[in-house]
Amino acid sequence: MTQSMRQDWAGQVDFDRLPRHIAIIMDGNGRWAKQRGLPRTAGHKVGSETFRKIATCCRDLGIEHLTVYAFSTENWKRSEDEVGAIMRLLKQYLLEAIESMERDNIRLRFLGDLSAIAPELRKLVERTNAISERMTGFQANICLNYGGRDEIVRAVRAFAADCAAGKKSAEELTEQDFACYLDSRGIPDPELIIRPSGEERISNFLLWQCAYSEFYFCDTLWPDFDEEALKQAIISYQRRDRRFGGVK
Ligand code: FPP
């Protein structure tokens, strides 16, 4: 974030009341490409650059977590060509991250069932995990082969296994205990969830974690989403009256 950008934000955004965690459904890559007569994969390529730009902006703002929906459990229904292109973009991103995350003090975390991911990509994930363990700064969480229901079912299975082994008791389970079985363990719930591209649905994203999130929808397609669009989302978030079921 440049000095002039910070000045532009200063009058409109309260830097002391930023969300700790922003989550984004990076939607609209396909339509962006179609509008330009390009293959869908070209939209994903520009979309991955948008992710880099927005992650840098979040880091500069001091936001602790950015979570993005990169590939859902349902996305396997797409053509082999498109799935392959998204996986290649992720691989490219991880290769770059391995080179730069130490210097930038950045952590990466993956949410989702990685057992179905190609071994080559999984190895890169393991390498970034090992670097992340030593880092303390901004954390980007990438949802990969992720579905909110799938995450909850995998958590229930793990909890049931602990009960069967006598390590846990079902009667004593609390919401906090259960959250420790989710992929998102240790990550604060997102205060703000953004979905660009004009769609207004959750699409199996962070179902447990979004209980009290503020939602922000806009028409911009993800490849066109920029710092200005992020600023508008944060301004909208800061205007909301968050009561968490109580009364102010
Ligand atoms: C949704 O748009 C986008 C995806 C399913 C893929 C998102 C993946 C990337 C941006 C690339 C890799 C990510 C990282 C973090 C480097 P859509 O294809 O559903 O668009 P449409 O609704 O217009 O068809």
mmCIF file of C-alpha atoms and ligand atoms in Angstrom:
data_model
loop_
_atom_site.group_PDB
_atom_site.id
_atom_site.type_symbol
_atom_site.label_atom_id
_atom_site.label_comp_id
_atom_site.label_asym_id
_atom_site.label_seq_id
_atom_site.Cartn_x
_atom_site.Cartn_y
_atom_site.Cartn_z
ATOM 1 C CA MET A 1 0.000 0.000 0.000
ATOM 2 C CA THR A 2 1.535 3.296 -1.109
ATOM 3 C CA GLN A 3 1.695 6.431 1.036
ATOM 4 C CA SER A 4 -0.904 8.173 -1.156
ATOM 5 C CA MET A 5 -3.222 5.160 -0.903
ATOM 6 C CA ARG A 6 -2.967 5.255 2.895
ATOM 7 C CA GLN A 7 -3.813 8.973 2.859
ATOM 8 C CA ASP A 8 -6.814 8.283 0.639
ATOM 9 C CA TRP A 9 -8.040 5.606 3.066
ATOM 10 C CA ALA A 10 -7.333 7.679 6.189
ATOM 11 C CA GLY A 11 -10.395 9.937 6.007
ATOM 12 C CA GLN A 12 -12.759 7.073 5.228
ATOM 13 C CA VAL A 13 -11.546 4.047 7.164
ATOM 14 C CA ASP A 14 -10.980 3.754 10.916
ATOM 15 C CA PHE A 15 -7.629 1.953 11.092
ATOM 16 C CA ASP A 16 -8.298 1.094 14.754
ATOM 17 C CA ARG A 17 -11.464 -0.866 13.928
ATOM 18 C CA LEU A 18 -10.335 -3.042 11.037
ATOM 19 C CA PRO A 19 -11.515 -6.647 10.921
ATOM 20 C CA ARG A 20 -8.878 -9.104 12.156
ATOM 21 C CA HIS A 21 -9.994 -11.626 9.575
ATOM 22 C CA ILE A 22 -11.448 -11.066 6.094
ATOM 23 C CA ALA A 23 -12.657 -13.997 3.964
ATOM 24 C CA ILE A 24 -13.347 -13.789 0.230
ATOM 25 C CA ILE A 25 -15.180 -15.957 -2.302
ATOM 26 C CA MET A 26 -13.108 -15.132 -5.405
ATOM 27 C CA ASP A 27 -16.004 -15.327 -7.857
ATOM 28 C CA GLY A 28 -16.487 -14.138 -11.439
ATOM 29 C CA ASN A 29 -13.257 -15.268 -13.137
ATOM 30 C CA GLY A 30 -15.150 -17.213 -15.815
ATOM 31 C CA ARG A 31 -17.518 -14.346 -16.679
ATOM 32 C CA TRP A 32 -14.626 -11.874 -16.763
ATOM 33 C CA ALA A 33 -12.865 -14.057 -19.354
ATOM 34 C CA LYS A 34 -16.049 -14.642 -21.381
ATOM 35 C CA GLN A 35 -16.700 -10.889 -21.628
ATOM 36 C CA ARG A 36 -13.281 -10.599 -23.284
ATOM 37 C CA GLY A 37 -13.629 -13.628 -25.534
ATOM 38 C CA LEU A 38 -10.882 -15.409 -23.567
ATOM 39 C CA PRO A 39 -10.809 -18.958 -22.154
ATOM 40 C CA ARG A 40 -12.020 -19.315 -18.532
ATOM 41 C CA THR A 41 -8.469 -20.183 -17.492
ATOM 42 C CA ALA A 42 -7.360 -16.647 -18.452
ATOM 43 C CA GLY A 43 -9.841 -15.357 -15.840
ATOM 44 C CA HIS A 44 -8.314 -17.593 -13.170
ATOM 45 C CA LYS A 45 -4.822 -16.374 -14.075
ATOM 46 C CA VAL A 46 -5.790 -12.716 -13.591
ATOM 47 C CA GLY A 47 -7.789 -13.815 -10.502
ATOM 48 C CA SER A 48 -4.632 -15.254 -8.948
ATOM 49 C CA GLU A 49 -2.865 -11.912 -9.523
ATOM 50 C CA THR A 50 -5.801 -10.156 -7.839
ATOM 51 C CA PHE A 51 -5.320 -12.477 -4.867
ATOM 52 C CA ARG A 52 -1.644 -11.416 -4.575
ATOM 53 C CA LYS A 53 -2.603 -7.733 -4.756
ATOM 54 C CA ILE A 54 -5.388 -7.994 -2.159
ATOM 55 C CA ALA A 55 -3.261 -10.142 0.185
ATOM 56 C CA THR A 56 -0.489 -7.522 0.057
ATOM 57 C CA CYS A 57 -3.005 -4.774 0.780
ATOM 58 C CA CYS A 58 -4.448 -6.703 3.771
ATOM 59 C CA ARG A 59 -0.957 -7.316 5.111
ATOM 60 C CA ASP A 60 -0.049 -3.622 4.780
ATOM 61 C CA LEU A 61 -3.238 -2.665 6.613
ATOM 62 C CA GLY A 62 -2.303 -4.941 9.523
ATOM 63 C CA ILE A 63 -5.153 -7.393 8.963
ATOM 64 C CA GLU A 64 -4.150 -10.707 10.568
ATOM 65 C CA HIS A 65 -5.945 -13.241 8.351
ATOM 66 C CA LEU A 66 -7.165 -13.345 4.768
ATOM 67 C CA THR A 67 -9.017 -16.521 3.797
ATOM 68 C CA VAL A 68 -9.839 -17.239 0.154
ATOM 69 C CA TYR A 69 -11.920 -19.902 -1.538
ATOM 70 C CA ALA A 70 -9.528 -21.223 -4.203
ATOM 71 C CA PHE A 71 -11.105 -24.602 -4.982
ATOM 72 C CA SER A 72 -14.256 -26.160 -3.550
ATOM 73 C CA THR A 73 -15.187 -29.823 -3.092
ATOM 74 C CA GLU A 74 -17.710 -29.180 -5.918
ATOM 75 C CA ASN A 75 -15.179 -27.646 -8.345
ATOM 76 C CA TRP A 76 -14.020 -31.133 -9.488
ATOM 77 C CA LYS A 77 -17.136 -31.078 -11.720
ATOM 78 C CA ARG A 78 -15.358 -28.577 -14.011
ATOM 79 C CA SER A 79 -13.396 -29.644 -17.077
ATOM 80 C CA GLU A 80 -10.019 -31.332 -16.603
ATOM 81 C CA ASP A 81 -8.462 -28.401 -18.431
ATOM 82 C CA GLU A 82 -9.903 -25.839 -15.988
ATOM 83 C CA VAL A 83 -9.104 -27.908 -12.864
ATOM 84 C CA GLY A 84 -5.547 -28.396 -14.153
ATOM 85 C CA ALA A 85 -5.146 -24.666 -14.794
ATOM 86 C CA ILE A 86 -6.274 -23.742 -11.255
ATOM 87 C CA MET A 87 -3.901 -26.340 -9.750
ATOM 88 C CA ARG A 88 -1.019 -24.968 -11.859
ATOM 89 C CA LEU A 89 -1.750 -21.422 -10.643
ATOM 90 C CA LEU A 90 -1.712 -22.654 -7.049
ATOM 91 C CA LYS A 91 1.557 -24.457 -7.658
ATOM 92 C CA GLN A 92 3.062 -21.324 -9.183
ATOM 93 C CA TYR A 93 1.887 -19.277 -6.196
ATOM 94 C CA LEU A 94 3.382 -21.744 -3.708
ATOM 95 C CA LEU A 95 6.716 -21.821 -5.539
ATOM 96 C CA GLU A 96 6.875 -18.025 -5.323
ATOM 97 C CA ALA A 97 5.735 -18.059 -1.690
ATOM 98 C CA ILE A 98 8.510 -20.484 -0.721
ATOM 99 C CA GLU A 99 10.998 -17.898 -2.018
ATOM 100 C CA SER A 100 9.448 -14.843 -0.345
ATOM 101 C CA MET A 101 7.440 -15.723 2.775
ATOM 102 C CA GLU A 102 10.441 -15.794 5.098
ATOM 103 C CA ARG A 103 11.561 -12.348 3.966
ATOM 104 C CA ASP A 104 8.002 -10.972 4.293
ATOM 105 C CA ASN A 105 7.197 -12.857 7.550
ATOM 106 C CA ILE A 106 4.080 -14.369 5.973
ATOM 107 C CA ARG A 107 2.279 -17.535 7.027
ATOM 108 C CA LEU A 108 0.240 -19.770 4.744
ATOM 109 C CA ARG A 109 -2.338 -22.278 5.888
ATOM 110 C CA PHE A 110 -4.547 -24.644 3.900
ATOM 111 C CA LEU A 111 -8.129 -25.513 4.775
ATOM 112 C CA GLY A 112 -9.809 -28.481 3.127
ATOM 113 C CA ASP A 113 -9.294 -32.162 2.453
ATOM 114 C CA LEU A 114 -5.807 -32.246 0.983
ATOM 115 C CA SER A 115 -5.808 -36.055 0.676
ATOM 116 C CA ALA A 116 -7.306 -35.700 -2.837
ATOM 117 C CA ILE A 117 -4.686 -33.194 -4.050
ATOM 118 C CA ALA A 118 -1.852 -34.257 -6.376
ATOM 119 C CA PRO A 119 1.264 -35.353 -4.397
ATOM 120 C CA GLU A 120 3.419 -32.711 -6.110
ATOM 121 C CA LEU A 121 1.167 -29.879 -4.890
ATOM 122 C CA ARG A 122 0.854 -31.499 -1.452
ATOM 123 C CA LYS A 123 4.644 -31.511 -1.111
ATOM 124 C CA LEU A 124 4.707 -27.762 -1.784
ATOM 125 C CA VAL A 125 1.958 -27.286 0.830
ATOM 126 C CA GLU A 126 4.112 -29.198 3.340
ATOM 127 C CA ARG A 127 7.107 -26.982 2.519
ATOM 128 C CA THR A 128 5.104 -23.784 3.071
ATOM 129 C CA ASN A 129 3.661 -25.264 6.300
ATOM 130 C CA ALA A 130 7.174 -25.859 7.606
ATOM 131 C CA ILE A 131 8.202 -22.249 6.814
ATOM 132 C CA SER A 132 4.949 -20.892 8.305
ATOM 133 C CA GLU A 133 5.694 -22.553 11.635
ATOM 134 C CA ARG A 134 8.684 -20.248 12.044
ATOM 135 C CA MET A 135 6.817 -17.085 10.986
ATOM 136 C CA THR A 136 4.609 -14.783 13.064
ATOM 137 C CA GLY A 137 3.136 -12.255 10.599
ATOM 138 C CA PHE A 138 0.137 -11.978 8.294
ATOM 139 C CA GLN A 139 -1.562 -15.301 7.503
ATOM 140 C CA ALA A 140 -3.195 -16.202 4.194
ATOM 141 C CA ASN A 141 -5.565 -19.172 4.480
ATOM 142 C CA ILE A 142 -6.246 -20.931 1.197
ATOM 143 C CA CYS A 143 -9.315 -23.145 0.971
ATOM 144 C CA LEU A 144 -8.402 -26.026 -1.310
ATOM 145 C CA ASN A 145 -10.721 -28.964 -1.949
ATOM 146 C CA TYR A 146 -12.734 -27.263 0.745
ATOM 147 C CA GLY A 147 -16.433 -27.548 1.593
ATOM 148 C CA GLY A 148 -17.983 -26.276 4.811
ATOM 149 C CA ARG A 149 -20.132 -29.386 5.240
ATOM 150 C CA ASP A 150 -17.209 -31.672 4.424
ATOM 151 C CA GLU A 151 -15.085 -29.851 7.031
ATOM 152 C CA ILE A 152 -17.804 -30.373 9.674
ATOM 153 C CA VAL A 153 -18.236 -34.071 8.773
ATOM 154 C CA ARG A 154 -14.458 -34.666 8.961
ATOM 155 C CA ALA A 155 -14.436 -32.905 12.357
ATOM 156 C CA VAL A 156 -17.320 -35.087 13.625
ATOM 157 C CA ARG A 157 -15.468 -38.219 12.488
ATOM 158 C CA ALA A 158 -12.303 -37.169 14.326
ATOM 159 C CA PHE A 159 -14.290 -36.311 17.454
ATOM 160 C CA ALA A 160 -16.151 -39.642 17.333
ATOM 161 C CA ALA A 161 -12.813 -41.448 17.022
ATOM 162 C CA ASP A 162 -11.530 -39.620 20.136
ATOM 163 C CA CYS A 163 -14.725 -40.598 21.985
ATOM 164 C CA ALA A 164 -14.305 -44.255 20.951
ATOM 165 C CA ALA A 165 -10.710 -44.122 22.190
ATOM 166 C CA GLY A 166 -11.938 -42.807 25.553
ATOM 167 C CA LYS A 167 -10.155 -39.458 25.099
ATOM 168 C CA LYS A 168 -13.324 -37.328 24.868
ATOM 169 C CA SER A 169 -16.859 -37.487 26.149
ATOM 170 C CA ALA A 170 -19.820 -36.473 23.953
ATOM 171 C CA GLU A 171 -21.728 -35.071 26.951
ATOM 172 C CA GLU A 172 -18.955 -32.619 27.743
ATOM 173 C CA LEU A 173 -18.462 -31.283 24.199
ATOM 174 C CA THR A 174 -18.630 -27.467 23.940
ATOM 175 C CA GLU A 175 -18.615 -25.228 20.851
ATOM 176 C CA GLN A 176 -15.008 -24.244 21.614
ATOM 177 C CA ASP A 177 -13.937 -27.911 21.878
ATOM 178 C CA PHE A 178 -15.649 -28.758 18.612
ATOM 179 C CA ALA A 179 -14.005 -25.824 16.793
ATOM 180 C CA CYS A 180 -10.629 -27.438 17.593
ATOM 181 C CA TYR A 181 -11.549 -30.329 15.255
ATOM 182 C CA LEU A 182 -12.166 -27.997 12.292
ATOM 183 C CA ASP A 183 -9.546 -27.139 9.664
ATOM 184 C CA SER A 184 -9.746 -23.556 10.951
ATOM 185 C CA ARG A 185 -8.609 -24.433 14.486
ATOM 186 C CA GLY A 186 -6.824 -21.487 16.074
ATOM 187 C CA ILE A 187 -7.985 -18.994 13.431
ATOM 188 C CA PRO A 188 -10.444 -16.333 14.669
ATOM 189 C CA ASP A 189 -13.823 -16.358 12.888
ATOM 190 C CA PRO A 190 -13.986 -13.919 9.952
ATOM 191 C CA GLU A 191 -15.683 -10.640 10.872
ATOM 192 C CA LEU A 192 -16.189 -9.823 7.183
ATOM 193 C CA ILE A 193 -16.975 -12.134 4.253
ATOM 194 C CA ILE A 194 -16.830 -10.608 0.769
ATOM 195 C CA ARG A 195 -18.415 -12.110 -2.336
ATOM 196 C CA PRO A 196 -17.895 -10.169 -5.552
ATOM 197 C CA SER A 197 -19.495 -10.824 -8.959
ATOM 198 C CA GLY A 198 -23.138 -10.180 -8.042
ATOM 199 C CA GLU A 199 -23.894 -13.602 -6.537
ATOM 200 C CA GLU A 200 -25.380 -13.467 -3.051
ATOM 201 C CA ARG A 201 -24.922 -16.910 -1.518
ATOM 202 C CA ILE A 202 -22.478 -18.715 0.769
ATOM 203 C CA SER A 203 -21.771 -21.738 -1.503
ATOM 204 C CA ASN A 204 -20.577 -24.057 1.293
ATOM 205 C CA PHE A 205 -17.885 -21.594 2.470
ATOM 206 C CA LEU A 206 -16.936 -21.418 6.188
ATOM 207 C CA LEU A 207 -20.371 -22.592 7.348
ATOM 208 C CA TRP A 208 -19.426 -22.952 11.013
ATOM 209 C CA GLN A 209 -17.162 -19.904 11.105
ATOM 210 C CA CYS A 210 -19.613 -17.429 9.482
ATOM 211 C CA ALA A 211 -22.152 -17.553 12.343
ATOM 212 C CA TYR A 212 -21.666 -13.845 13.168
ATOM 213 C CA SER A 213 -19.820 -12.608 10.075
ATOM 214 C CA GLU A 214 -20.912 -9.488 8.235
ATOM 215 C CA PHE A 215 -21.514 -10.167 4.536
ATOM 216 C CA TYR A 216 -20.579 -7.774 1.764
ATOM 217 C CA PHE A 217 -21.665 -8.345 -1.845
ATOM 218 C CA CYS A 218 -20.635 -6.273 -4.846
ATOM 219 C CA ASP A 219 -20.974 -6.584 -8.624
ATOM 220 C CA THR A 220 -17.267 -6.319 -9.501
ATOM 221 C CA LEU A 221 -15.891 -9.533 -11.016
ATOM 222 C CA TRP A 222 -12.949 -10.923 -9.010
ATOM 223 C CA PRO A 223 -10.243 -10.167 -11.633
ATOM 224 C CA ASP A 224 -11.327 -6.477 -11.488
ATOM 225 C CA PHE A 225 -11.480 -6.389 -7.674
ATOM 226 C CA ASP A 226 -8.880 -3.915 -6.389
ATOM 227 C CA GLU A 227 -7.806 -1.927 -3.326
ATOM 228 C CA GLU A 228 -10.659 0.545 -3.908
ATOM 229 C CA ALA A 229 -13.207 -2.333 -3.864
ATOM 230 C CA LEU A 230 -11.642 -3.656 -0.644
ATOM 231 C CA LYS A 231 -11.842 -0.170 0.878
ATOM 232 C CA GLN A 232 -15.569 0.036 0.038
ATOM 233 C CA ALA A 233 -16.142 -3.368 1.691
ATOM 234 C CA ILE A 234 -14.337 -2.234 4.859
ATOM 235 C CA ILE A 235 -16.249 1.083 4.930
ATOM 236 C CA SER A 236 -19.520 -0.872 4.677
ATOM 237 C CA TYR A 237 -18.377 -3.238 7.465
ATOM 238 C CA GLN A 238 -17.483 -0.329 9.737
ATOM 239 C CA ARG A 239 -20.990 1.139 9.323
ATOM 240 C CA ARG A 240 -22.645 -2.053 10.602
ATOM 241 C CA ASP A 241 -24.008 -2.365 14.123
ATOM 242 C CA ARG A 242 -22.742 -5.739 15.354
ATOM 243 C CA ARG A 243 -24.872 -6.960 18.284
ATOM 244 C CA PHE A 244 -24.153 -10.726 18.331
ATOM 245 C CA GLY A 245 -27.733 -11.441 19.361
ATOM 246 C CA GLY A 246 -27.667 -8.912 22.202
ATOM 247 C CA VAL A 247 -28.997 -5.366 22.521
ATOM 248 C CA LYS A 248 -26.836 -2.245 22.424
HETATM 249 C C1 FPP B 1 -14.637 -18.740 -9.134
HETATM 250 O O1 FPP B 1 -14.928 -18.080 -10.351
HETATM 251 C C2 FPP B 1 -13.200 -19.024 -9.040
HETATM 252 C C3 FPP B 1 -12.644 -20.257 -8.851
HETATM 253 C C4 FPP B 1 -13.463 -21.470 -8.701
HETATM 254 C C5 FPP B 1 -11.167 -20.469 -8.808
HETATM 255 C C6 FPP B 1 -10.377 -19.468 -8.026
HETATM 256 C C7 FPP B 1 -8.929 -19.719 -8.237
HETATM 257 C C8 FPP B 1 -7.980 -18.778 -8.456
HETATM 258 C C9 FPP B 1 -8.251 -17.330 -8.408
HETATM 259 C C10 FPP B 1 -6.581 -19.189 -8.819
HETATM 260 C C11 FPP B 1 -5.683 -19.761 -7.782
HETATM 261 C C12 FPP B 1 -5.717 -19.159 -6.438
HETATM 262 C C13 FPP B 1 -4.646 -18.699 -5.709
HETATM 263 C C14 FPP B 1 -4.874 -18.408 -4.261
HETATM 264 C C15 FPP B 1 -3.294 -18.455 -6.258
HETATM 265 P P1 FPP B 1 -15.792 -18.840 -11.456
HETATM 266 O O2 FPP B 1 -14.865 -19.638 -12.300
HETATM 267 O O3 FPP B 1 -16.873 -19.621 -10.782
HETATM 268 O O4 FPP B 1 -16.393 -17.631 -12.270
HETATM 269 P P2 FPP B 1 -17.812 -17.561 -12.973
HETATM 270 O O5 FPP B 1 -18.845 -17.653 -11.873
HETATM 271 O O6 FPP B 1 -17.804 -16.211 -13.615
HETATM 272 O O7 FPP B 1 -17.877 -18.684 -13.952
#
